[in-house]
Amino acid sequence: MAVIEFINASNNTYKGMKRAINYIKNPLKTAEYLTGGKDCSPDTAYEEFIMTKQNFNKEKGRQFIHFIQSFSPNDKVTPEVINEIGKRLLEHEVFKDFQVLYATHTDKEHLHTHFIINSVRFTKGYKWQLSKEQLESVKEYSDELCKEYGLIVVDGEKGKHKNRGEYRATDKKQSWKYELYLAVKHCKWCSRSKNEFIKNMNKLGYKVDWTDERKYITFTTFDGKKYRNRKLYPPEQFTKEALFKAFELNKQKADKKQLEASMELLLTAIGMISKDNSNKYNSRLSLTALEGQAKKERAIEETKGRGLNWENEK
């Protein structure tokens, strides 16, 4: 299980930044080989961060960003693998041109990696900004990495990320797009082939135009709205190549009956949401309503062993 948590630092100054850097490099919590830097050296990260700020005259305001990627004690994995996952997480586009110091801590029952990001981009001097959509994308990428390494993937710790995935539902102009995104994501991990993917999307009410002649896949909603896979965010996770890669992974992780059970459980949960008059979401946004909702957990418990949670897929 990997949970991404951003820490609000009360003392976000040069002094606070140095304290945070010293904390994550504390030899009582980590080892030198579990400490690394993206576009900076772990030994001189503090000085390099300051130099970047001075180069662009961006020495005021927020100085650093601190976040943690935590894993469950139930994940039987070594600190080296957790460190590698953290390093690969920084390949996400939101971290491009930002200096990042990271260290995997082994002092707690659960392994976790700390990240300290310089608040100023070293190429153009832009300050760090992270939209809700980008935050969701980082979490999704973290989940993809966990899946690749065979780790457990869940929604997060109880009470955290409660509204994960629901932020777009408040915008009626965008909610159908987010609902489509959820449908594609679910079918991506419940299918072992292109044909199974299309069939599962059909079950959720979507038409799929996927041909070899066209570069992009076009999805059509129940009311005729069309949307291409290149517009789903992040687009690199929904290319034809990425989908085929997921299908191959599914073949390795589960047999056909397990994936069919996953899809059936999802449809059962959707039926529960659609029949619930207290549901604040439109019945056509049932997947959005399932995101982070207790009903999803109850549906899983009531049909335990039927497969939706075969890798605790969200």
C-alpha positions as a LaTeX table, in Angstrom:
\begin{tabular}{lrrr}
\hline
Residue & $x$ (\AA) & $y$ (\AA) & $z$ (\AA) \\
\hline
Met1 & 0.00 & 0.00 & 0.00 \\
Ala2 & 1.38 & 3.42 & $-0.88$ \\
Val3 & $-0.14$ & 6.63 & 0.47 \\
Ile4 & 1.01 & 10.05 & $-0.73$ \\
Glu5 & 0.76 & 12.75 & 1.94 \\
Phe6 & 1.89 & 16.37 & 1.57 \\
Ile7 & 3.09 & 17.97 & 4.82 \\
Asn8 & 2.22 & 21.56 & 5.68 \\
Ala9 & 5.36 & 23.03 & 7.26 \\
Ser10 & 4.68 & 25.76 & 9.81 \\
Asn11 & 8.22 & 27.13 & 9.42 \\
Asn12 & 8.64 & 27.26 & 5.64 \\
Thr13 & 11.82 & 29.36 & 5.66 \\
Tyr14 & 15.49 & 28.75 & 4.92 \\
Lys15 & 15.90 & 27.61 & 8.50 \\
Gly16 & 12.87 & 25.32 & 8.24 \\
Met17 & 14.15 & 23.94 & 4.94 \\
Lys18 & 17.54 & 23.10 & 6.44 \\
Arg19 & 15.84 & 21.43 & 9.41 \\
Ala20 & 13.64 & 19.36 & 7.07 \\
Ile21 & 16.64 & 18.30 & 4.98 \\
Asn22 & 18.61 & 17.31 & 8.07 \\
Tyr23 & 15.61 & 15.39 & 9.36 \\
Ile24 & 15.12 & 13.20 & 6.30 \\
Lys25 & 18.90 & 12.54 & 6.11 \\
Asn26 & 19.12 & 11.58 & 9.80 \\
Pro27 & 21.37 & 8.46 & 9.94 \\
Leu28 & 19.20 & 7.08 & 12.75 \\
Lys29 & 16.29 & 6.93 & 10.32 \\
Thr30 & 17.91 & 6.08 & 7.00 \\
Ala31 & 21.16 & 4.99 & 5.39 \\
Glu32 & 23.37 & 6.86 & 2.96 \\
Tyr33 & 22.59 & 4.43 & 0.14 \\
Leu34 & 18.86 & 5.07 & 0.70 \\
Thr35 & 19.31 & 8.82 & 0.18 \\
Gly36 & 19.34 & 10.41 & $-3.25$ \\
Gly37 & 18.81 & 13.60 & $-5.19$ \\
Lys38 & 17.05 & 14.51 & $-8.40$ \\
Asp39 & 18.96 & 17.31 & $-10.15$ \\
Cys40 & 20.93 & 17.89 & $-6.96$ \\
Ser41 & 23.43 & 16.16 & $-4.70$ \\
Pro42 & 22.22 & 14.83 & $-1.33$ \\
Asp43 & 25.35 & 16.31 & 0.27 \\
Thr44 & 24.82 & 19.84 & $-1.04$ \\
Ala45 & 21.06 & 19.97 & $-1.64$ \\
Tyr46 & 20.49 & 22.84 & 0.79 \\
Glu47 & 23.12 & 25.05 & $-0.86$ \\
Glu48 & 21.90 & 24.13 & $-4.34$ \\
Phe49 & 18.30 & 24.96 & $-3.44$ \\
Ile50 & 19.37 & 28.41 & $-2.21$ \\
Met51 & 21.51 & 29.04 & $-5.27$ \\
Thr52 & 18.55 & 28.34 & $-7.55$ \\
Lys53 & 16.38 & 30.77 & $-5.60$ \\
Gln54 & 19.06 & 33.47 & $-5.72$ \\
Asn55 & 19.57 & 33.01 & $-9.46$ \\
Phe56 & 15.93 & 33.93 & $-10.08$ \\
Asn57 & 15.50 & 36.35 & $-7.18$ \\
Lys58 & 12.87 & 34.06 & $-5.67$ \\
Glu59 & 14.03 & 34.03 & $-2.06$ \\
Lys60 & 10.71 & 35.05 & $-0.50$ \\
Gly61 & 7.63 & 33.02 & 0.22 \\
Arg62 & 7.44 & 29.25 & 0.38 \\
Gln63 & 10.89 & 27.68 & 0.35 \\
Phe64 & 10.24 & 23.96 & 0.07 \\
Ile65 & 7.60 & 21.25 & $-0.29$ \\
His66 & 7.68 & 18.15 & 1.88 \\
Phe67 & 5.74 & 15.01 & 1.09 \\
Ile68 & 5.86 & 11.35 & 2.11 \\
Gln69 & 5.16 & 8.13 & 0.25 \\
Ser70 & 4.23 & 5.55 & 2.91 \\
Phe71 & 3.80 & 1.79 & 2.58 \\
Ser72 & 1.93 & $-0.79$ & 4.62 \\
Pro73 & 3.84 & $-3.10$ & 6.99 \\
Asn74 & 1.97 & $-5.88$ & 5.18 \\
Asp75 & 3.96 & $-5.18$ & 2.03 \\
Lys76 & 6.80 & $-7.69$ & 2.09 \\
Val77 & 9.37 & $-5.53$ & 0.38 \\
Thr78 & 12.91 & $-4.31$ & 1.01 \\
Pro79 & 13.98 & $-0.70$ & 1.67 \\
Glu80 & 15.92 & $-0.82$ & $-1.59$ \\
Val81 & 12.76 & $-1.47$ & $-3.59$ \\
Ile82 & 10.86 & 1.28 & $-1.76$ \\
Asn83 & 13.73 & 3.65 & $-2.51$ \\
Glu84 & 13.66 & 2.68 & $-6.17$ \\
Ile85 & 9.90 & 3.31 & $-6.33$ \\
Gly86 & 10.49 & 6.75 & $-4.81$ \\
Lys87 & 13.16 & 7.53 & $-7.37$ \\
Arg88 & 10.87 & 6.46 & $-10.20$ \\
Leu89 & 7.98 & 8.50 & $-8.77$ \\
Leu90 & 10.08 & 11.60 & $-9.44$ \\
Glu91 & 9.98 & 10.81 & $-13.16$ \\
His92 & 6.41 & 12.13 & $-13.17$ \\
Glu93 & 6.07 & 15.31 & $-15.20$ \\
Val94 & 5.07 & 17.48 & $-12.22$ \\
Phe95 & 8.61 & 17.17 & $-10.86$ \\
Lys96 & 10.29 & 18.14 & $-14.13$ \\
Asp97 & 13.01 & 20.79 & $-13.61$ \\
Phe98 & 12.58 & 20.76 & $-9.83$ \\
Gln99 & 15.39 & 19.74 & $-7.51$ \\
Val100 & 14.29 & 17.02 & $-5.09$ \\
Leu101 & 16.06 & 15.38 & $-2.17$ \\
Tyr102 & 14.66 & 12.03 & $-1.05$ \\
Ala103 & 15.41 & 9.42 & 1.60 \\
Thr104 & 13.76 & 6.15 & 2.56 \\
His105 & 13.26 & 5.76 & 6.32 \\
Thr106 & 13.44 & 2.40 & 8.04 \\
Asp107 & 12.93 & 3.48 & 11.65 \\
Lys108 & 9.20 & 2.73 & 11.74 \\
Glu109 & 7.21 & $-0.46$ & 11.29 \\
His110 & 6.16 & 0.82 & 7.89 \\
Leu111 & 8.73 & 1.83 & 5.28 \\
His112 & 8.32 & 5.33 & 3.88 \\
Thr113 & 10.20 & 7.80 & 1.70 \\
His114 & 10.48 & 11.52 & 2.44 \\
Phe115 & 10.83 & 14.06 & $-0.37$ \\
Ile116 & 11.95 & 17.69 & $-0.07$ \\
Ile117 & 11.26 & 19.73 & $-3.22$ \\
Asn118 & 12.88 & 23.09 & $-3.93$ \\
Ser119 & 10.00 & 25.52 & $-4.43$ \\
Val120 & 11.71 & 27.19 & $-7.43$ \\
Arg121 & 12.21 & 25.50 & $-10.79$ \\
Phe122 & 15.89 & 25.56 & $-11.71$ \\
Thr123 & 15.33 & 26.19 & $-15.44$ \\
Lys124 & 12.90 & 29.11 & $-15.60$ \\
Gly125 & 12.46 & 30.15 & $-11.99$ \\
Tyr126 & 8.77 & 29.31 & $-11.77$ \\
Lys127 & 7.40 & 28.58 & $-8.29$ \\
Trp128 & 5.97 & 25.19 & $-7.44$ \\
Gln129 & 2.24 & 24.77 & $-8.02$ \\
Leu130 & 0.21 & 21.59 & $-7.88$ \\
Ser131 & $-3.41$ & 21.45 & $-8.98$ \\
Lys132 & $-5.89$ & 18.90 & $-7.65$ \\
Glu133 & $-5.79$ & 17.21 & $-11.03$ \\
Gln134 & $-1.99$ & 16.95 & $-10.90$ \\
Leu135 & $-2.11$ & 15.65 & $-7.33$ \\
Glu136 & $-4.52$ & 12.95 & $-8.43$ \\
Ser137 & $-2.17$ & 12.12 & $-11.28$ \\
Val138 & 0.80 & 11.73 & $-8.90$ \\
Lys139 & $-1.24$ & 9.37 & $-6.73$ \\
Glu140 & $-2.33$ & 7.38 & $-9.76$ \\
Tyr141 & 1.29 & 7.10 & $-10.93$ \\
Ser142 & 2.32 & 5.95 & $-7.45$ \\
Asp143 & $-0.37$ & 3.26 & $-7.66$ \\
Glu144 & 0.89 & 2.21 & $-11.09$ \\
Leu145 & 4.38 & 1.75 & $-9.68$ \\
Cys146 & 3.06 & $-0.26$ & $-6.73$ \\
Lys147 & 1.16 & $-2.50$ & $-9.11$ \\
Glu148 & 4.28 & $-2.99$ & $-11.23$ \\
Tyr149 & 6.26 & $-4.10$ & $-8.16$ \\
Gly150 & 3.46 & $-6.35$ & $-6.95$ \\
Leu151 & 2.55 & $-4.22$ & $-3.93$ \\
Ile152 & $-0.91$ & $-3.65$ & $-2.48$ \\
Val153 & $-2.89$ & $-0.74$ & $-3.90$ \\
Val154 & $-5.68$ & 0.85 & $-1.83$ \\
Asp155 & $-7.52$ & 4.13 & $-1.55$ \\
Gly156 & $-5.46$ & 5.32 & 1.37 \\
Glu157 & $-5.55$ & 5.35 & 5.14 \\
Lys158 & $-8.93$ & 5.66 & 6.78 \\
Gly159 & $-9.96$ & 9.27 & 6.79 \\
Lys160 & $-7.30$ & 10.37 & 4.34 \\
His161 & $-7.98$ & 11.36 & 0.74 \\
Lys162 & $-11.65$ & 11.02 & 1.59 \\
Asn163 & $-12.69$ & 12.97 & $-1.46$ \\
Arg164 & $-10.04$ & 11.62 & $-3.75$ \\
Gly165 & $-11.38$ & 11.62 & $-7.27$ \\
Glu166 & $-14.54$ & 13.52 & $-6.36$ \\
Tyr167 & $-13.31$ & 17.08 & $-6.85$ \\
Arg168 & $-14.46$ & 17.24 & $-10.46$ \\
Ala169 & $-18.00$ & 16.14 & $-9.67$ \\
Thr170 & $-18.79$ & 19.61 & $-8.36$ \\
Asp171 & $-18.19$ & 21.01 & $-11.83$ \\
Lys172 & $-21.11$ & 19.87 & $-13.98$ \\
Lys173 & $-19.22$ & 20.72 & $-17.15$ \\
Gln174 & $-16.36$ & 18.42 & $-16.19$ \\
Ser175 & $-18.03$ & 15.63 & $-14.22$ \\
Trp176 & $-18.87$ & 13.46 & $-17.22$ \\
Lys177 & $-15.22$ & 13.60 & $-18.27$ \\
Tyr178 & $-14.08$ & 12.44 & $-14.86$ \\
Glu179 & $-16.70$ & 9.70 & $-14.91$ \\
Leu180 & $-15.27$ & 8.57 & $-18.26$ \\
Tyr181 & $-11.77$ & 8.65 & $-16.83$ \\
Leu182 & $-12.87$ & 6.37 & $-13.97$ \\
Ala183 & $-14.56$ & 4.00 & $-16.41$ \\
Val184 & $-11.45$ & 3.71 & $-18.57$ \\
Lys185 & $-9.25$ & 3.24 & $-15.49$ \\
His186 & $-11.45$ & 0.47 & $-14.08$ \\
Cys187 & $-11.76$ & $-1.33$ & $-17.39$ \\
Lys188 & $-8.03$ & $-1.00$ & $-17.95$ \\
Trp189 & $-7.41$ & $-3.15$ & $-14.87$ \\
Cys190 & $-10.34$ & $-5.54$ & $-15.45$ \\
Ser191 & $-9.38$ & $-6.56$ & $-19.00$ \\
Arg192 & $-6.83$ & $-8.88$ & $-20.53$ \\
Ser193 & $-7.21$ & $-7.79$ & $-24.14$ \\
Lys194 & $-8.46$ & $-5.01$ & $-26.37$ \\
Asn195 & $-11.72$ & $-6.88$ & $-27.02$ \\
Glu196 & $-12.35$ & $-7.45$ & $-23.30$ \\
Phe197 & $-11.65$ & $-3.77$ & $-22.64$ \\
Ile198 & $-14.17$ & $-2.66$ & $-25.26$ \\
Lys199 & $-16.76$ & $-5.15$ & $-23.95$ \\
Asn200 & $-16.30$ & $-3.90$ & $-20.38$ \\
Met201 & $-16.61$ & $-0.27$ & $-21.47$ \\
Asn202 & $-19.84$ & $-1.22$ & $-23.25$ \\
Lys203 & $-21.16$ & $-2.66$ & $-19.97$ \\
Leu204 & $-20.59$ & 0.74 & $-18.38$ \\
Gly205 & $-22.50$ & 2.45 & $-21.18$ \\
Tyr206 & $-19.67$ & 3.66 & $-23.40$ \\
Lys207 & $-18.97$ & 3.03 & $-27.06$ \\
Val208 & $-15.33$ & 2.60 & $-28.03$ \\
Asp209 & $-13.83$ & 3.37 & $-31.46$ \\
Trp210 & $-10.42$ & 1.68 & $-31.40$ \\
Thr211 & $-8.93$ & 0.87 & $-34.79$ \\
Asp212 & $-5.39$ & 0.29 & $-35.99$ \\
Glu213 & $-5.81$ & 2.96 & $-38.65$ \\
Arg214 & $-6.37$ & 5.75 & $-36.10$ \\
Lys215 & $-3.74$ & 6.91 & $-33.62$ \\
Tyr216 & $-6.23$ & 7.71 & $-30.88$ \\
Ile217 & $-9.14$ & 5.90 & $-29.23$ \\
Thr218 & $-12.48$ & 7.70 & $-29.20$ \\
Phe219 & $-15.00$ & 7.12 & $-26.40$ \\
Thr220 & $-18.67$ & 8.04 & $-26.78$ \\
Thr221 & $-20.92$ & 8.57 & $-23.76$ \\
Phe222 & $-24.55$ & 7.44 & $-23.47$ \\
Asp223 & $-25.72$ & 10.91 & $-24.60$ \\
Gly224 & $-23.34$ & 11.20 & $-27.56$ \\
Lys225 & $-20.42$ & 13.14 & $-26.11$ \\
Lys226 & $-17.11$ & 12.13 & $-27.67$ \\
Tyr227 & $-13.71$ & 12.18 & $-26.00$ \\
Arg228 & $-10.30$ & 10.91 & $-27.08$ \\
Asn229 & $-7.88$ & 8.97 & $-24.91$ \\
Arg230 & $-5.18$ & 11.61 & $-25.43$ \\
Lys231 & $-7.31$ & 14.04 & $-23.42$ \\
Leu232 & $-7.53$ & 11.77 & $-20.38$ \\
Tyr233 & $-5.11$ & 12.81 & $-17.65$ \\
Pro234 & $-2.32$ & 11.88 & $-17.48$ \\
Pro235 & $-2.38$ & 10.99 & $-21.21$ \\
Glu236 & 0.64 & 8.69 & $-21.05$ \\
Gln237 & $-1.35$ & 6.26 & $-18.87$ \\
Phe238 & $-4.11$ & 5.87 & $-21.46$ \\
Thr239 & $-2.24$ & 5.46 & $-24.73$ \\
Lys240 & $-2.82$ & 2.27 & $-26.71$ \\
Glu241 & 0.62 & 1.10 & $-25.60$ \\
Ala242 & $-0.13$ & 1.75 & $-21.91$ \\
Leu243 & $-3.43$ & $-0.13$ & $-22.17$ \\
Phe244 & $-1.81$ & $-3.12$ & $-23.83$ \\
Lys245 & 0.85 & $-3.14$ & $-21.12$ \\
Ala246 & $-1.88$ & $-3.20$ & $-18.46$ \\
Phe247 & $-3.65$ & $-6.06$ & $-20.26$ \\
Glu248 & $-0.46$ & $-8.11$ & $-20.20$ \\
Leu249 & 0.01 & $-7.38$ & $-16.50$ \\
Asn250 & $-3.55$ & $-8.48$ & $-15.82$ \\
Lys251 & $-2.86$ & $-11.79$ & $-17.54$ \\
Gln252 & 0.02 & $-12.34$ & $-15.13$ \\
Lys253 & $-1.87$ & $-11.27$ & $-11.99$ \\
Ala254 & $-5.30$ & $-12.82$ & $-12.45$ \\
Asp255 & $-7.17$ & $-15.33$ & $-14.56$ \\
Lys256 & $-10.18$ & $-14.50$ & $-16.69$ \\
Lys257 & $-12.73$ & $-15.55$ & $-14.05$ \\
Gln258 & $-11.16$ & $-13.25$ & $-11.45$ \\
Leu259 & $-11.30$ & $-10.27$ & $-13.77$ \\
Glu260 & $-14.86$ & $-11.06$ & $-14.79$ \\
Ala261 & $-15.74$ & $-11.18$ & $-11.08$ \\
Ser262 & $-14.05$ & $-7.81$ & $-10.64$ \\
Met263 & $-16.25$ & $-6.32$ & $-13.32$ \\
Glu264 & $-19.40$ & $-7.91$ & $-11.93$ \\
Leu265 & $-18.69$ & $-6.55$ & $-8.47$ \\
Leu266 & $-18.18$ & $-3.10$ & $-9.93$ \\
Leu267 & $-21.52$ & $-3.32$ & $-11.72$ \\
Thr268 & $-23.17$ & $-4.48$ & $-8.47$ \\
Ala269 & $-21.73$ & $-1.49$ & $-6.61$ \\
Ile270 & $-22.94$ & 0.84 & $-9.38$ \\
Gly271 & $-26.41$ & $-0.64$ & $-9.02$ \\
Met272 & $-26.38$ & 0.10 & $-5.31$ \\
Ile273 & $-25.38$ & 3.71 & $-5.93$ \\
Ser274 & $-27.98$ & 4.21 & $-8.67$ \\
Lys275 & $-30.80$ & 2.96 & $-6.42$ \\
Asp276 & $-29.77$ & 5.18 & $-3.51$ \\
Asn277 & $-32.02$ & 8.24 & $-3.49$ \\
Ser278 & $-29.71$ & 9.97 & $-1.00$ \\
Asn279 & $-26.84$ & 9.85 & $-3.48$ \\
Lys280 & $-25.90$ & 13.45 & $-4.25$ \\
Tyr281 & $-24.48$ & 12.46 & $-7.63$ \\
Asn282 & $-26.42$ & 11.97 & $-10.81$ \\
Ser283 & $-27.03$ & 8.28 & $-11.52$ \\
Arg284 & $-24.85$ & 8.70 & $-14.58$ \\
Leu285 & $-21.93$ & 9.58 & $-12.26$ \\
Ser286 & $-22.06$ & 6.39 & $-10.27$ \\
Leu287 & $-18.33$ & 5.68 & $-10.57$ \\
Thr288 & $-17.58$ & 9.12 & $-9.21$ \\
Ala289 & $-19.92$ & 8.45 & $-6.31$ \\
Leu290 & $-18.04$ & 5.23 & $-5.57$ \\
Glu291 & $-14.74$ & 7.06 & $-5.26$ \\
Gly292 & $-13.81$ & 7.21 & $-1.60$ \\
Gln293 & $-17.32$ & 6.23 & $-0.45$ \\
Ala294 & $-18.07$ & 3.85 & 2.39 \\
Lys295 & $-20.57$ & 2.07 & 0.15 \\
Lys296 & $-17.77$ & 0.81 & $-2.00$ \\
Glu297 & $-16.14$ & $-0.72$ & 1.06 \\
Arg298 & $-19.42$ & $-2.32$ & 2.11 \\
Ala299 & $-19.96$ & $-3.69$ & $-1.38$ \\
Ile300 & $-16.51$ & $-5.24$ & $-1.32$ \\
Glu301 & $-17.08$ & $-6.76$ & 2.11 \\
Glu302 & $-20.48$ & $-8.16$ & 1.14 \\
Thr303 & $-19.01$ & $-9.95$ & $-1.86$ \\
Lys304 & $-15.60$ & $-10.72$ & $-0.44$ \\
Gly305 & $-13.51$ & $-12.98$ & $-2.57$ \\
Arg306 & $-15.27$ & $-12.12$ & $-5.82$ \\
Gly307 & $-12.35$ & $-10.22$ & $-7.20$ \\
Leu308 & $-12.81$ & $-6.43$ & $-7.51$ \\
Asn309 & $-10.07$ & $-6.06$ & $-4.97$ \\
Trp310 & $-7.75$ & $-8.63$ & $-6.54$ \\
Glu311 & $-4.88$ & $-6.18$ & $-6.15$ \\
Asn312 & $-6.96$ & $-3.75$ & $-4.09$ \\
Glu313 & $-7.41$ & $-1.81$ & $-7.31$ \\
Lys314 & $-9.22$ & 1.50 & $-6.91$ \\
\hline
\end{tabular}
